[in-house]
Amino acid sequence: MSVEPQTRRLNAIDILSRKGGTPIVSLTSYHAHTAAIMDPHVDFILVGDSLGMVMHGLESTIPVTLDMMILQGLAVMRGSKRALVVVDMPFGSYEESPQAAFRSAARIMKETGCGAVKMEGGVHMAETVRFLTQRGVPVMGHIGLTPQSFNTMGGFKVQGKTEASVAAVLADARAIADAGAFALVVEGVIEPVAREITQSVAIPTIGIGASPDCDGQILVLEDMLGLSPRVPKFVKKFGNLGGLIGEAISSYAEEVKARTFPAPENVYTLKTPAAAEAAAKSKG
């Protein structure tokens, strides 16, 4: 009896080993079906707290809860088999103390089965990153434009435009790398600074609005598929699914109104014995 070989899921060490190698491919996902579609093509899937804005129409990621992240993380784990799944730690679930962060991270990993968590912050979060990694929690860092700091940053602002900003973002990158993170998302940082960060840390950098010289790239799936009405400058639309979906829904609505859908092939009928016998003869 033949046994189908099981696909081994990538882990944090696999991603760490890609520093300076073939670029790491990543996208966000919040659903089992999109996770299954992207799974053969990406190295890790991020269950981002961007789900608050993409799925729920919120103005920022701040209102996203731990329960929301766990629910969608579980869905992505069900839909994927190969890619490492990383789940965002939402605002308020880790900033209070390293101990609080560990409790939140442990709950995420226990209840979803994911392989790592991601948290925002630089120098001020290094102690927490170290606390978690020393206790068996793989952590992906996130510096630069950190959406959870939306209110204190005064909006979504590109980082690295001044000498002080450059020094701060470089210090953040080095602190998180030194604390034991296995990879680092670099978001909204001007290109030469993002390149310098990549060259100065020993862990892979994952760019989003950063530099092609980063060790990998990530985008929000809905942005790159053309499903989001407004996207940042750094997004390239690799498809226009928004238009296609709109056309499909319009066609559906027209057929429902015209009573051409459902058609005979879309409904169930009660077959008489004579009809069943005729159908059997036609197949024979």
CSV table of C-alpha atoms in Angstrom, one decimal, residues 22-201:
chain,number,residue,atom,x,y,z
A,22,THR,CA,16.8,33.6,-2.7
A,23,PRO,CA,14.3,36.3,-1.9
A,24,ILE,CA,11.6,35.3,0.6
A,25,VAL,CA,8.0,35.6,-0.7
A,26,SER,CA,5.2,36.5,1.6
A,27,LEU,CA,1.6,37.7,1.5
A,28,THR,CA,-1.1,38.3,4.0
A,29,SER,CA,-4.1,36.0,4.4
A,30,TYR,CA,-7.1,35.9,6.7
A,31,HIS,CA,-9.1,33.0,5.2
A,32,ALA,CA,-8.6,29.3,4.6
A,33,HIS,CA,-9.4,29.5,0.8
A,34,THR,CA,-6.9,32.3,0.1
A,35,ALA,CA,-4.3,30.6,2.2
A,36,ALA,CA,-4.7,27.4,0.1
A,37,ILE,CA,-4.3,29.4,-3.1
A,38,MET,CA,-1.1,31.1,-2.1
A,39,ASP,CA,0.4,28.2,-0.1
A,40,PRO,CA,2.4,26.7,-3.0
A,41,HIS,CA,3.9,30.0,-3.9
A,42,VAL,CA,4.9,31.8,-0.7
A,43,ASP,CA,7.4,31.0,2.0
A,44,PHE,CA,5.4,32.5,4.9
A,45,ILE,CA,1.8,33.7,5.3
A,46,LEU,CA,1.2,36.6,7.6
A,47,VAL,CA,-2.1,36.7,9.4
A,48,GLY,CA,-1.9,40.5,9.7
A,49,ASP,CA,-3.9,42.7,12.0
A,50,SER,CA,-4.6,44.6,8.8
A,51,LEU,CA,-7.6,42.3,8.7
A,52,GLY,CA,-9.3,45.0,10.8
A,53,MET,CA,-9.1,47.4,7.9
A,54,VAL,CA,-9.4,44.9,5.0
A,55,MET,CA,-12.2,42.7,6.4
A,56,HIS,CA,-14.0,45.0,8.9
A,57,GLY,CA,-13.6,48.4,7.3
A,58,LEU,CA,-11.9,49.9,10.4
A,59,GLU,CA,-9.8,53.1,10.0
A,60,SER,CA,-6.8,51.5,11.7
A,61,THR,CA,-5.5,48.3,13.3
A,62,ILE,CA,-6.0,49.5,16.8
A,63,PRO,CA,-9.4,48.0,17.5
A,64,VAL,CA,-8.3,44.4,16.5
A,65,THR,CA,-8.5,41.9,19.3
A,66,LEU,CA,-6.6,38.8,20.2
A,67,ASP,CA,-9.7,36.7,19.6
A,68,MET,CA,-10.0,38.1,16.1
A,69,MET,CA,-6.4,37.2,15.3
A,70,ILE,CA,-6.8,33.7,16.7
A,71,LEU,CA,-10.0,33.0,14.7
A,72,GLN,CA,-8.4,34.1,11.4
A,73,GLY,CA,-5.1,32.4,12.3
A,74,LEU,CA,-6.8,29.1,12.7
A,75,ALA,CA,-8.6,29.5,9.4
A,76,VAL,CA,-5.2,30.2,7.6
A,77,MET,CA,-3.7,27.1,9.3
A,78,ARG,CA,-6.5,25.0,8.0
A,79,GLY,CA,-6.1,26.2,4.5
A,80,SER,CA,-2.3,25.9,4.3
A,81,LYS,CA,0.1,23.0,4.4
A,82,ARG,CA,3.6,24.2,3.4
A,83,ALA,CA,4.1,27.8,4.3
A,84,LEU,CA,5.1,29.1,7.7
A,85,VAL,CA,2.1,30.9,9.3
A,86,VAL,CA,3.0,34.0,11.3
A,87,VAL,CA,0.2,35.7,13.3
A,88,ASP,CA,0.3,39.3,14.3
A,89,MET,CA,0.0,40.2,18.0
A,90,PRO,CA,-2.6,43.0,18.1
A,91,PHE,CA,-2.4,46.3,19.9
A,92,GLY,CA,-2.7,45.9,23.7
A,93,SER,CA,-1.8,42.2,23.8
A,94,TYR,CA,1.9,42.6,24.4
A,95,GLU,CA,3.0,46.1,25.3
A,96,GLU,CA,2.3,46.0,29.0
A,97,SER,CA,5.1,43.6,30.0
A,98,PRO,CA,7.1,40.7,28.7
A,99,GLN,CA,5.0,38.4,30.8
A,100,ALA,CA,1.8,39.7,29.3
A,101,ALA,CA,3.3,39.3,25.8
A,102,PHE,CA,4.2,35.7,26.6
A,103,ARG,CA,0.7,34.9,27.7
A,104,SER,CA,-0.8,36.4,24.5
A,105,ALA,CA,1.8,34.7,22.3
A,106,ALA,CA,1.3,31.3,24.0
A,107,ARG,CA,-2.4,31.5,23.5
A,108,ILE,CA,-2.0,32.4,19.8
A,109,MET,CA,0.4,29.5,19.2
A,110,LYS,CA,-1.7,27.0,21.3
A,111,GLU,CA,-5.0,27.9,19.7
A,112,THR,CA,-4.0,28.3,16.1
A,113,GLY,CA,-1.0,25.9,15.7
A,114,CYS,CA,1.0,28.7,13.9
A,115,GLY,CA,4.8,28.7,13.8
A,116,ALA,CA,5.5,32.3,14.9
A,117,VAL,CA,4.1,35.6,16.0
A,118,LYS,CA,4.9,39.1,14.9
A,119,MET,CA,5.1,42.2,17.0
A,120,GLU,CA,5.7,45.9,16.2
A,121,GLY,CA,8.4,48.0,17.9
A,122,GLY,CA,12.1,48.6,18.1
A,123,VAL,CA,14.5,49.4,21.0
A,124,HIS,CA,11.6,49.6,23.5
A,125,MET,CA,10.4,46.1,22.6
A,126,ALA,CA,13.7,44.4,22.5
A,127,GLU,CA,13.4,43.1,26.1
A,128,THR,CA,10.0,41.6,25.3
A,129,VAL,CA,11.4,39.9,22.1
A,130,ARG,CA,14.2,38.4,24.1
A,131,PHE,CA,11.9,37.2,26.8
A,132,LEU,CA,9.7,35.4,24.3
A,133,THR,CA,12.4,33.9,22.2
A,134,GLN,CA,14.2,32.5,25.3
A,135,ARG,CA,10.9,30.8,26.1
A,136,GLY,CA,10.3,29.0,22.8
A,137,VAL,CA,8.3,31.6,20.9
A,138,PRO,CA,9.7,32.5,17.4
A,139,VAL,CA,9.3,36.2,16.9
A,140,MET,CA,9.2,38.3,13.7
A,141,GLY,CA,9.9,41.9,14.4
A,142,HIS,CA,8.4,44.9,12.6
A,143,ILE,CA,10.0,48.4,12.5
A,144,GLY,CA,9.7,51.6,10.5
A,145,LEU,CA,6.2,52.6,9.8
A,146,THR,CA,4.4,50.6,12.5
A,147,PRO,CA,0.6,50.9,12.0
A,148,GLN,CA,-0.2,50.2,15.7
A,149,SER,CA,1.6,53.5,16.5
A,150,PHE,CA,-0.8,55.3,14.1
A,151,ASN,CA,-1.9,57.8,16.8
A,152,THR,CA,1.6,58.7,18.1
A,153,MET,CA,3.1,58.9,14.6
A,154,GLY,CA,0.4,61.3,13.5
A,155,GLY,CA,-0.7,59.0,10.7
A,156,PHE,CA,1.0,56.6,8.3
A,157,LYS,CA,4.3,58.4,7.7
A,158,VAL,CA,7.3,57.2,5.8
A,159,GLN,CA,10.4,56.8,8.1
A,160,GLY,CA,14.1,57.7,7.6
A,161,LYS,CA,13.7,61.1,6.0
A,162,THR,CA,15.8,62.9,8.7
A,163,GLU,CA,19.1,62.1,10.4
A,164,ALA,CA,17.3,61.5,13.7
A,165,SER,CA,14.8,59.2,12.0
A,166,VAL,CA,17.6,57.3,10.2
A,167,ALA,CA,19.5,56.8,13.5
A,168,ALA,CA,16.3,55.7,15.3
A,169,VAL,CA,15.2,53.1,12.7
A,170,LEU,CA,18.7,51.6,12.4
A,171,ALA,CA,18.9,51.3,16.2
A,172,ASP,CA,15.5,49.7,16.3
A,173,ALA,CA,16.5,47.1,13.6
A,174,ARG,CA,19.7,46.2,15.4
A,175,ALA,CA,18.0,45.9,18.8
A,176,ILE,CA,15.3,43.6,17.5
A,177,ALA,CA,17.8,41.4,15.6
A,178,ASP,CA,20.1,41.2,18.7
A,179,ALA,CA,17.1,40.3,20.9
A,180,GLY,CA,16.6,37.0,18.9
A,181,ALA,CA,14.0,37.8,16.3
A,182,PHE,CA,14.3,35.4,13.3
A,183,ALA,CA,13.2,38.0,10.7
A,184,LEU,CA,12.3,41.7,10.5
A,185,VAL,CA,9.5,43.4,8.6
A,186,VAL,CA,10.8,46.8,7.4
A,187,GLU,CA,7.8,49.0,6.5
A,188,GLY,CA,7.6,52.5,5.0
A,189,VAL,CA,11.3,53.2,5.2
A,190,ILE,CA,13.1,55.2,2.5
A,191,GLU,CA,15.0,52.9,0.1
A,192,PRO,CA,18.7,53.7,1.0
A,193,VAL,CA,17.9,53.3,4.7
A,194,ALA,CA,16.1,50.0,4.2
A,195,ARG,CA,19.1,48.8,2.2
A,196,GLU,CA,21.4,49.8,5.0
A,197,ILE,CA,19.3,48.0,7.6
A,198,THR,CA,19.4,44.8,5.4
A,199,GLN,CA,23.2,45.0,5.3
A,200,SER,CA,23.6,45.7,9.0
A,201,VAL,CA,21.5,42.9,10.6
